[in-house]
XYZ file of C-alpha atoms in Angstrom:
617
model
C 121.321 -61.909 -21.103
C 123.018 -64.093 -18.519
C 125.938 -64.599 -20.859
C 126.205 -60.872 -21.439
C 126.056 -60.085 -17.738
C 128.296 -62.921 -16.649
C 131.507 -61.635 -18.153
C 133.040 -59.565 -15.365
C 135.632 -58.017 -17.675
C 132.977 -56.299 -19.781
C 131.375 -53.069 -18.662
C 127.618 -53.154 -18.023
C 127.153 -50.429 -20.630
C 128.828 -52.572 -23.298
C 126.672 -55.552 -22.291
C 123.560 -53.397 -22.597
C 124.694 -52.164 -26.005
C 125.277 -55.774 -27.074
C 121.748 -56.744 -26.039
C 120.264 -53.704 -27.793
C 122.222 -54.436 -30.967
C 120.940 -58.005 -30.938
C 117.372 -56.729 -30.702
C 117.994 -54.324 -33.586
C 119.330 -57.139 -35.767
C 116.219 -59.199 -35.048
C 113.986 -56.238 -35.857
C 115.936 -55.631 -39.044
C 115.515 -59.284 -40.025
C 111.707 -58.967 -39.883
C 111.397 -60.939 -36.641
C 109.347 -58.495 -34.565
C 108.247 -60.936 -31.861
C 111.802 -61.986 -31.000
C 112.951 -58.359 -31.286
C 110.207 -57.243 -28.896
C 111.371 -59.839 -26.362
C 115.007 -58.740 -26.695
C 114.096 -55.063 -26.258
C 112.294 -55.897 -23.007
C 115.208 -58.081 -21.911
C 117.590 -55.161 -22.546
C 115.417 -52.839 -20.448
C 115.255 -55.442 -17.676
C 119.047 -55.873 -17.688
C 119.627 -52.109 -17.510
C 117.160 -51.809 -14.618
C 118.917 -54.577 -12.700
C 122.351 -53.008 -13.212
C 121.178 -49.563 -12.111
C 119.417 -50.971 -9.032
C 122.580 -52.819 -8.012
C 124.592 -49.655 -8.563
C 122.229 -47.631 -6.357
C 122.434 -50.230 -3.580
C 126.231 -50.330 -3.815
C 126.655 -46.543 -3.672
C 123.875 -45.789 -1.162
C 126.237 -45.343 1.800
C 129.073 -43.772 -0.202
C 126.773 -41.004 -1.465
C 128.305 -41.008 -4.938
C 126.717 -39.003 -7.716
C 125.296 -40.418 -10.935
C 128.100 -41.403 -13.331
C 128.236 -40.702 -17.051
C 127.708 -44.414 -17.783
C 124.500 -44.298 -15.742
C 123.064 -41.472 -17.834
C 124.037 -43.310 -21.026
C 122.313 -46.470 -19.846
C 119.165 -44.500 -19.015
C 119.175 -43.048 -22.525
C 119.705 -46.522 -23.976
C 116.780 -47.866 -21.918
C 114.619 -45.027 -23.217
C 115.558 -45.872 -26.792
C 114.810 -49.573 -26.245
C 111.447 -48.648 -24.745
C 110.571 -46.519 -27.795
C 111.559 -49.345 -30.124
C 109.592 -51.862 -28.046
C 106.505 -49.666 -28.361
C 106.986 -49.438 -32.126
C 107.459 -53.202 -32.393
C 104.457 -53.871 -30.170
C 102.316 -51.749 -32.465
C 103.309 -54.041 -35.337
C 102.268 -57.048 -33.310
C 98.904 -55.483 -32.472
C 99.727 -54.787 -28.813
C 98.350 -51.273 -28.901
C 97.372 -51.424 -25.243
C 100.938 -50.530 -24.293
C 100.571 -46.942 -25.485
C 97.676 -45.771 -23.243
C 99.181 -47.634 -20.293
C 102.356 -45.546 -20.253
C 100.959 -42.300 -18.731
C 99.298 -44.280 -15.903
C 102.573 -45.992 -14.980
C 104.492 -42.731 -14.815
C 102.199 -39.831 -13.810
C 105.149 -37.615 -12.897
C 107.167 -36.538 -15.953
C 110.730 -37.710 -15.710
C 113.753 -35.683 -16.865
C 113.894 -37.946 -19.932
C 110.651 -36.355 -21.123
C 112.711 -33.570 -22.608
C 114.138 -36.008 -25.147
C 111.660 -35.155 -27.883
C 111.282 -37.134 -31.088
C 112.585 -35.366 -34.142
C 110.421 -37.156 -36.709
C 107.606 -39.632 -36.391
C 107.474 -43.027 -38.069
C 105.099 -41.871 -40.806
C 107.870 -40.569 -43.037
C 108.550 -36.953 -42.262
C 105.707 -35.760 -39.992
C 107.377 -33.360 -37.584
C 107.254 -33.708 -33.815
C 108.892 -30.446 -32.724
C 111.524 -29.804 -30.098
C 110.813 -27.434 -27.264
C 109.880 -24.009 -28.680
C 112.595 -21.366 -28.187
C 110.443 -19.447 -25.681
C 110.136 -22.478 -23.383
C 113.818 -23.328 -23.847
C 114.768 -19.770 -22.834
C 112.463 -19.879 -19.791
C 114.135 -23.085 -18.647
C 117.537 -21.464 -18.986
C 116.375 -18.375 -17.073
C 114.931 -20.510 -14.280
C 118.263 -22.306 -13.929
C 120.100 -18.972 -13.840
C 117.767 -17.524 -11.186
C 117.867 -20.555 -8.906
C 120.477 -19.019 -6.577
C 119.423 -16.925 -3.612
C 119.651 -13.152 -4.018
C 120.469 -10.753 -1.191
C 117.670 -8.447 -0.119
C 118.003 -4.702 -0.558
C 117.638 -2.437 2.529
C 114.098 -1.460 1.467
C 113.115 -5.117 1.088
C 114.534 -5.902 4.526
C 112.608 -2.973 5.999
C 109.413 -4.173 4.321
C 109.794 -7.650 5.839
C 110.519 -6.127 9.244
C 107.420 -3.928 9.031
C 105.292 -6.949 8.138
C 106.470 -8.676 11.313
C 105.738 -5.543 13.366
C 102.232 -5.333 11.908
C 101.559 -9.000 12.685
C 102.668 -8.496 16.296
C 100.546 -5.336 16.520
C 97.414 -7.151 15.286
C 97.991 -9.983 17.774
C 98.268 -7.563 20.700
C 95.235 -5.582 19.540
C 93.188 -8.776 19.462
C 94.050 -9.476 23.114
C 92.952 -6.001 24.388
C 89.484 -5.330 25.737
C 87.217 -2.786 23.984
C 87.515 -0.564 27.075
C 91.295 -0.150 26.608
C 90.974 2.476 23.867
C 93.962 4.550 25.077
C 96.289 1.569 24.885
C 95.034 0.757 21.363
C 95.728 4.341 20.253
C 99.199 4.224 21.807
C 100.002 0.925 20.095
C 98.794 2.282 16.719
C 100.943 5.421 17.010
C 103.954 3.379 18.118
C 103.531 1.043 15.143
C 103.304 3.901 12.689
C 106.409 5.546 14.156
C 108.487 2.353 14.035
C 107.413 1.536 10.478
C 108.252 5.057 9.306
C 111.651 4.974 11.021
C 112.453 1.640 9.388
C 111.572 2.981 5.942
C 113.575 6.211 6.425
C 116.644 4.353 7.657
C 116.366 1.794 4.840
C 116.033 4.575 2.237
C 119.155 6.292 3.561
C 121.072 2.988 3.541
C 119.950 2.233 0.005
C 120.953 5.682 -1.248
C 124.384 5.291 0.322
C 124.747 1.790 -1.093
C 123.739 2.923 -4.587
C 126.239 5.772 -4.432
C 129.042 3.441 -3.412
C 128.021 0.894 -6.058
C 128.053 3.595 -8.721
C 131.506 4.751 -7.612
C 132.747 1.172 -7.723
C 131.149 0.619 -11.140
C 132.889 3.676 -12.547
C 136.205 2.557 -11.055
C 135.865 -0.943 -12.493
C 134.696 0.455 -15.828
C 137.855 2.539 -15.958
C 139.917 -0.576 -15.282
C 138.090 -2.370 -18.088
C 138.676 0.593 -20.412
C 142.387 0.426 -19.713
C 142.363 -3.301 -20.489
C 140.572 -2.705 -23.795
C 142.338 0.503 -24.781
C 142.817 0.849 -28.532
C 143.872 3.472 -31.006
C 140.807 2.796 -33.159
C 137.141 2.748 -32.272
C 135.908 -0.449 -30.620
C 133.538 -2.710 -32.494
C 130.153 -3.563 -30.922
C 131.498 -6.995 -29.992
C 134.515 -5.438 -28.264
C 132.282 -2.999 -26.395
C 130.119 -5.874 -25.209
C 133.231 -7.788 -24.182
C 134.417 -4.763 -22.210
C 131.048 -4.468 -20.451
C 131.153 -8.182 -19.555
C 134.681 -7.842 -18.203
C 133.540 -4.940 -16.037
C 130.667 -7.121 -14.778
C 133.181 -9.871 -13.930
C 135.298 -7.411 -11.948
C 132.195 -6.267 -10.099
C 131.216 -9.875 -9.368
C 134.659 -10.590 -7.950
C 134.240 -7.658 -5.547
C 131.217 -9.406 -3.992
C 132.446 -13.030 -4.022
C 135.639 -14.585 -2.702
C 135.753 -17.896 -4.586
C 137.369 -16.432 -7.769
C 140.285 -15.186 -5.643
C 140.770 -18.627 -4.108
C 140.837 -20.267 -7.561
C 143.334 -17.696 -8.840
C 145.583 -18.463 -5.867
C 145.368 -22.202 -6.640
C 146.276 -21.563 -10.282
C 149.252 -19.500 -9.180
C 150.499 -22.300 -6.918
C 149.974 -25.047 -9.547
C 150.132 -23.446 -13.010
C 150.533 -26.737 -14.907
C 147.807 -28.746 -13.169
C 145.224 -29.482 -15.880
C 142.860 -31.182 -13.434
C 142.680 -27.858 -11.616
C 141.697 -26.182 -14.900
C 138.904 -28.709 -15.397
C 137.575 -28.173 -11.877
C 137.755 -24.390 -12.199
C 135.872 -24.160 -15.518
C 133.267 -26.690 -14.393
C 132.646 -24.706 -11.207
C 132.607 -21.419 -13.104
C 129.917 -22.570 -15.530
C 127.860 -24.120 -12.718
C 127.492 -20.793 -10.872
C 124.313 -19.326 -12.404
C 124.886 -15.680 -11.452
C 128.439 -15.366 -12.817
C 128.591 -13.194 -15.978
C 130.320 -15.949 -17.983
C 127.647 -18.495 -17.022
C 124.926 -16.003 -17.909
C 126.612 -15.338 -21.262
C 126.667 -19.104 -21.916
C 122.891 -19.318 -21.407
C 122.327 -16.257 -23.570
C 124.401 -17.625 -26.451
C 122.716 -21.033 -26.208
C 119.294 -19.412 -26.463
C 120.423 -17.412 -29.518
C 121.683 -20.543 -31.306
C 118.533 -22.484 -30.335
C 116.332 -19.713 -31.776
C 118.325 -19.849 -35.008
C 118.165 -23.646 -35.334
C 114.558 -24.178 -34.326
C 112.986 -22.663 -37.490
C 115.199 -24.872 -39.670
C 114.055 -27.999 -37.819
C 110.432 -26.819 -37.696
C 110.339 -26.295 -41.463
C 112.130 -29.591 -42.054
C 108.895 -31.359 -42.948
C 108.147 -28.931 -45.768
C 108.510 -30.290 -49.305
C 112.057 -30.087 -50.545
C 113.696 -29.960 -47.141
C 113.139 -33.034 -44.990
C 110.180 -34.686 -46.670
C 110.849 -38.078 -48.161
C 110.628 -38.257 -51.960
C 108.513 -41.107 -53.314
C 111.223 -42.323 -55.683
C 113.689 -43.097 -52.915
C 112.529 -46.445 -51.553
C 115.251 -46.647 -48.941
C 114.255 -43.321 -47.427
C 110.956 -44.769 -46.243
C 112.895 -47.423 -44.377
C 115.171 -44.814 -42.814
C 113.581 -43.416 -39.688
C 115.530 -40.541 -38.109
C 116.422 -40.500 -34.444
C 113.474 -40.761 -32.084
C 115.035 -38.923 -29.183
C 117.779 -36.431 -28.622
C 120.576 -38.952 -28.270
C 118.822 -41.859 -29.936
C 120.190 -44.569 -32.162
C 118.280 -44.742 -35.444
C 115.301 -47.027 -35.552
C 115.740 -50.513 -36.995
C 115.551 -50.824 -40.720
C 112.266 -52.256 -41.933
C 112.397 -55.057 -44.507
C 112.312 -54.073 -48.119
C 109.359 -55.179 -50.230
C 111.796 -56.289 -52.918
C 112.601 -60.043 -53.068
C 115.400 -60.959 -50.683
C 118.552 -62.692 -51.917
C 118.617 -66.442 -51.299
C 120.197 -67.717 -48.123
C 123.597 -69.258 -48.400
C 127.225 -68.253 -48.685
C 127.663 -64.684 -49.760
C 129.459 -63.788 -52.897
C 133.126 -62.977 -52.943
C 134.297 -59.355 -52.785
C 133.457 -57.349 -55.931
C 136.298 -57.432 -58.417
C 137.089 -54.690 -60.912
C 135.018 -55.237 -63.999
C 132.230 -53.676 -65.995
C 130.777 -50.750 -64.040
C 127.408 -51.351 -62.416
C 124.627 -48.803 -62.792
C 124.751 -48.049 -59.094
C 128.389 -47.043 -59.122
C 128.445 -45.223 -62.466
C 131.963 -46.247 -63.329
C 133.437 -46.122 -59.803
C 135.924 -48.793 -58.797
C 134.845 -50.693 -55.675
C 138.354 -51.289 -54.329
C 140.181 -49.165 -51.766
C 143.000 -48.250 -54.152
C 141.407 -44.982 -55.240
C 140.018 -43.421 -52.064
C 139.960 -39.882 -53.465
C 136.770 -40.652 -55.362
C 135.056 -41.616 -52.121
C 136.208 -38.433 -50.408
C 135.145 -36.213 -53.309
C 132.469 -33.565 -52.600
C 128.880 -34.690 -53.215
C 128.513 -32.533 -56.302
C 131.436 -34.383 -57.968
C 130.193 -37.882 -57.126
C 128.317 -40.000 -59.581
C 124.629 -40.593 -58.826
C 122.282 -43.362 -59.753
C 119.506 -42.894 -62.263
C 116.594 -40.878 -60.909
C 118.569 -39.828 -57.832
C 118.291 -36.133 -57.123
C 121.315 -34.024 -56.168
C 121.951 -33.863 -52.456
C 120.864 -30.477 -51.094
C 123.540 -28.109 -49.923
C 123.691 -26.875 -46.360
C 121.125 -24.073 -46.015
C 122.443 -20.560 -45.634
C 120.760 -20.385 -42.243
C 122.750 -23.375 -41.038
C 126.009 -21.904 -42.331
C 125.336 -18.690 -40.455
C 124.408 -20.578 -37.295
C 127.545 -22.715 -37.503
C 129.620 -19.530 -37.676
C 127.668 -18.127 -34.718
C 128.516 -21.251 -32.735
C 132.223 -20.840 -33.459
C 132.043 -17.158 -32.491
C 130.141 -17.960 -29.296
C 132.720 -20.523 -28.153
C 135.542 -18.088 -28.961
C 133.826 -15.381 -26.903
C 133.374 -17.673 -23.931
C 136.987 -18.811 -24.122
C 138.446 -15.304 -24.425
C 136.288 -14.010 -21.559
C 137.346 -16.938 -19.342
C 141.002 -16.220 -20.114
C 140.433 -12.562 -19.251
C 138.861 -13.452 -15.917
C 141.566 -15.997 -14.991
C 144.906 -15.016 -16.456
C 146.520 -18.169 -15.084
C 144.742 -20.146 -17.829
C 146.579 -18.319 -20.605
C 148.868 -21.199 -21.623
C 148.569 -23.533 -24.610
C 147.692 -26.658 -22.583
C 145.302 -24.784 -20.287
C 143.562 -23.155 -23.261
C 142.909 -26.539 -24.863
C 141.556 -27.990 -21.621
C 139.464 -24.879 -21.017
C 138.014 -25.120 -24.540
C 137.065 -28.770 -24.007
C 135.376 -27.926 -20.692
C 133.372 -25.108 -22.324
C 132.239 -27.190 -25.313
C 130.568 -29.926 -23.260
C 127.958 -27.745 -21.453
C 127.549 -25.552 -24.533
C 126.703 -28.369 -26.972
C 124.662 -30.603 -24.625
C 121.255 -28.920 -25.193
C 122.038 -27.890 -28.785
C 123.459 -31.049 -30.376
C 120.067 -32.726 -30.989
C 118.921 -29.804 -33.162
C 122.261 -29.612 -34.951
C 122.147 -33.326 -35.701
C 118.557 -33.066 -36.947
C 119.587 -30.367 -39.430
C 122.660 -32.282 -40.596
C 120.549 -35.425 -41.052
C 118.120 -33.506 -43.249
C 121.037 -32.296 -45.376
C 122.621 -35.769 -45.687
C 119.385 -37.732 -45.872
C 120.168 -39.180 -49.317
C 123.586 -40.406 -48.205
C 122.055 -41.884 -45.063
C 119.480 -43.653 -47.220
C 122.211 -45.132 -49.440
C 124.161 -46.216 -46.366
C 121.005 -47.704 -44.870
C 120.378 -49.769 -48.013
C 123.939 -51.097 -47.938
C 123.622 -51.976 -44.256
C 120.416 -53.873 -44.953
C 121.814 -55.705 -47.977
C 125.156 -56.611 -46.369
C 124.001 -57.199 -42.790
C 124.735 -60.935 -43.051
C 127.740 -60.622 -45.361
C 131.071 -62.074 -44.199
C 134.033 -59.723 -43.652
C 135.596 -60.938 -46.920
C 132.684 -59.367 -48.821
C 134.097 -55.912 -48.066
C 137.744 -56.840 -48.547
C 138.912 -57.888 -45.057
C 141.876 -60.261 -45.554
C 141.680 -63.755 -44.074
C 144.870 -63.308 -42.045
C 143.095 -60.604 -39.983
C 140.082 -62.765 -39.132
C 139.726 -65.147 -36.171
C 140.990 -68.626 -36.887
C 138.149 -70.176 -34.892
C 135.031 -67.945 -34.974
C 133.208 -70.365 -32.662
C 135.814 -70.056 -29.902
C 134.691 -68.816 -26.488
C 134.864 -65.049 -26.155
C 135.152 -64.500 -29.908
C 131.837 -62.642 -30.079
C 128.951 -63.104 -32.512
C 131.090 -61.741 -35.368
C 134.667 -60.479 -35.834
C 135.494 -57.051 -34.432
C 132.236 -57.046 -32.444
C 133.828 -55.009 -29.621
C 134.771 -52.256 -32.090
C 131.197 -52.056 -33.409
C 129.887 -51.777 -29.852
C 132.399 -49.033 -29.070
C 131.351 -47.144 -32.198
C 127.706 -47.482 -31.146
C 128.440 -45.496 -27.969
C 129.010 -42.425 -30.131
C 125.285 -41.710 -30.475
C 124.877 -41.557 -26.688
C 127.212 -38.565 -26.373
C 126.284 -34.924 -26.952
C 129.747 -33.328 -26.956
C 131.910 -33.366 -30.127
C 135.073 -34.111 -28.159
C 133.570 -37.185 -26.490
C 132.108 -38.411 -29.782
C 135.567 -38.150 -31.328
C 137.007 -40.132 -28.422
C 134.506 -42.925 -29.193
C 135.799 -43.087 -32.780
C 139.419 -43.187 -31.593
C 138.659 -45.980 -29.130
C 136.851 -47.957 -31.822
C 139.878 -47.818 -34.123
C 142.190 -48.790 -31.291
C 139.994 -51.808 -30.576
C 140.171 -52.709 -34.284
C 143.971 -52.617 -34.198
C 144.080 -54.685 -30.998
C 141.701 -57.312 -32.402
C 143.628 -57.454 -35.685
C 146.878 -58.039 -33.788
C 145.269 -60.849 -31.768
C 143.765 -62.507 -34.845
C 147.047 -62.266 -36.778
C 149.196 -63.610 -33.931
C 146.835 -66.547 -33.510
C 147.477 -67.483 -37.159
C 151.126 -66.467 -37.591
C 153.179 -67.906 -34.769
C 156.470 -66.645 -36.240
C 155.581 -62.954 -36.240
C 158.693 -60.797 -36.331
C 158.905 -58.310 -33.426
C 158.403 -54.668 -34.320
C 156.265 -55.405 -37.398
C 152.635 -54.303 -37.187
C 150.009 -56.809 -38.249
C 147.733 -54.153 -39.765
C 148.422 -51.299 -42.170
C 146.384 -48.438 -43.609
C 145.229 -50.602 -46.531
C 143.904 -53.197 -44.080
C 142.328 -50.720 -41.683
C 139.758 -49.297 -44.093
C 138.132 -52.637 -45.087
C 137.894 -53.642 -41.425
C 136.444 -50.256 -40.487
C 133.918 -50.609 -43.300
C 132.827 -53.962 -41.905
C 132.523 -52.452 -38.412
C 130.443 -49.578 -39.792
C 128.144 -52.075 -41.530
C 127.658 -54.019 -38.312
C 126.968 -50.891 -36.272
C 123.663 -50.367 -38.101
C 123.915 -46.580 -37.684
C 123.226 -44.654 -40.914
C 123.348 -41.403 -38.951
C 127.140 -41.789 -38.655
C 127.335 -39.862 -41.944
C 125.725 -36.820 -40.347
C 127.564 -37.252 -37.064
C 130.924 -37.223 -38.846
C 129.965 -34.200 -40.952
C 129.064 -32.274 -37.798
C 132.213 -33.416 -35.997
C 134.369 -32.268 -38.899
C 132.812 -28.820 -38.543
C 133.032 -28.397 -34.778
C 136.192 -30.280 -33.797
C 139.111 -27.996 -32.982
C 141.733 -27.673 -35.713
C 144.439 -29.096 -33.449
C 142.669 -32.468 -33.343
C 142.156 -32.645 -37.092
C 145.904 -32.947 -37.731
C 146.584 -35.617 -35.099
C 145.393 -39.125 -34.283
C 141.818 -37.935 -33.817
C 141.696 -36.350 -37.271
C 143.143 -39.484 -38.877
C 140.521 -41.656 -37.169
C 137.690 -39.341 -38.235
C 138.915 -39.263 -41.830
C 139.268 -43.045 -41.865
C 135.681 -43.484 -40.656
C 134.408 -41.033 -43.285
C 136.291 -42.968 -45.972
C 134.817 -46.252 -44.758
C 131.292 -44.803 -44.721
C 131.739 -43.476 -48.247
C 132.862 -46.911 -49.413
C 129.951 -48.679 -47.693
C 127.555 -46.134 -49.159
C 128.713 -47.035 -52.683
C 128.835 -50.819 -52.304
C 127.353 -52.597 -55.344
C 123.707 -53.481 -54.860
C 123.616 -56.684 -56.910
C 126.879 -58.400 -56.040
C 125.429 -60.394 -53.164
C 122.190 -61.147 -55.026
C 124.173 -62.702 -57.805
């Protein structure tokens, strides 16, 4: 841990990820005692870093950073794994001790486990009713102005309290004064109620006149030669509500003035949308909560029924599925792979990369090289399957409908935001606005989405998990990484425990995010780190490198990325990529981000189909 923390050029989050990955490798290698120690060491390191951060920012008053929340999630995951490992070692006393140590439920208690360790027994998420109540409580947290009748009622309560205090001070002989005070109280209370009723009637009349005027303005905005659809009518009603909100609040006018002064300032767009969605009583913020609740209600039954036979239950003939334990919390890395009961291959140098030859039963005639990538990108129904392996289930119709609802919901939020703030109606501002909407929209929903995608791709995850277990100690050459792109001296200081270690750590950060855009950025950064490491390794070997010539090409990138995916130990990357492909905006799919995502999917497909017996031989 001291070595991990001593490098000042490395972020604390990356050091924590490195410690956690080391614990996972020990747990995977059937060394539970050492793994248990490393899990606790990781938690201790994270606690120290966060305490130092709090002390450093105490006077500055800074808010919690995104790295802080990620480290808290990582500590939670390490704690869950430490509990699981302790149970193996017979330290069951840790489980009942937890509630005593933390009697007050922390915010992390909402990170529910999707599945338990017993192979498919369901531990449900929050029921939709509770989820909706939480959203409503957040929306109603702002103070509401009192109506005239409510103000009059409070005033009358004060008058009555003063009247009772004065009556208590009078002698029984002062009956005339008591009668006078009672009549005066009744008169004042009646006057207050009459005046308040008149004010409320006037206010309601003016509000109705304003509503009709704003409704007319909304009708003009949505005028059409044909009849409006129900969605368009709802959009018109929401626009009228926005106009009415802007009559009572001044901050939208100030933001519109800022946009007019700086139309190309994208940071202003980010601040505006973030503020807009943080105001609980704004119609757009209320629509966001409403749409989230609708999607949650649609996804929850799919996850709840996931333990039924044929959906998420683990078939007895798939031995790797029992070793694959789905995520234990909302943003959790998958649990460490348990050792297989089958005899392990002998220790020693691993075999050379598989060469084209007679097809193995596991590949069913597929070539293991990277020359024919189309076969790895083929749909599941066109892929060859091993004997006894059942076809991978298709996405349920419910999920398809919910995915379409999610796209429609984001489009509605975007179009309504553009209607409310016309200064955002440019190409760059639209893209930034879309990114700012997606993050709060997906944050509470991504765990359920990922759980459903993992149930759909459970067979592929199992195959990937078996490859990761079999090849966890394999050298880079075993998956086709050329020698010229490997470090000349692996034992050199700062080289890391294995080549391209920094890229594997960067890829591991993906599971800590809950927004598709940020997950995609993790993939892009991982590939950039791969290219940078490859350049450094190549220049260290080839001193006479011609300027302008890249050290790595597309044919070299995929083997390296496959090795990085193996070292990440994350079978759920299959499901993460499938979900990202569905929810990433089309503009990103044709640029650098889309190329990186496709490259990772190709690498995962290759790793999934690695021969099972090559290393054993």
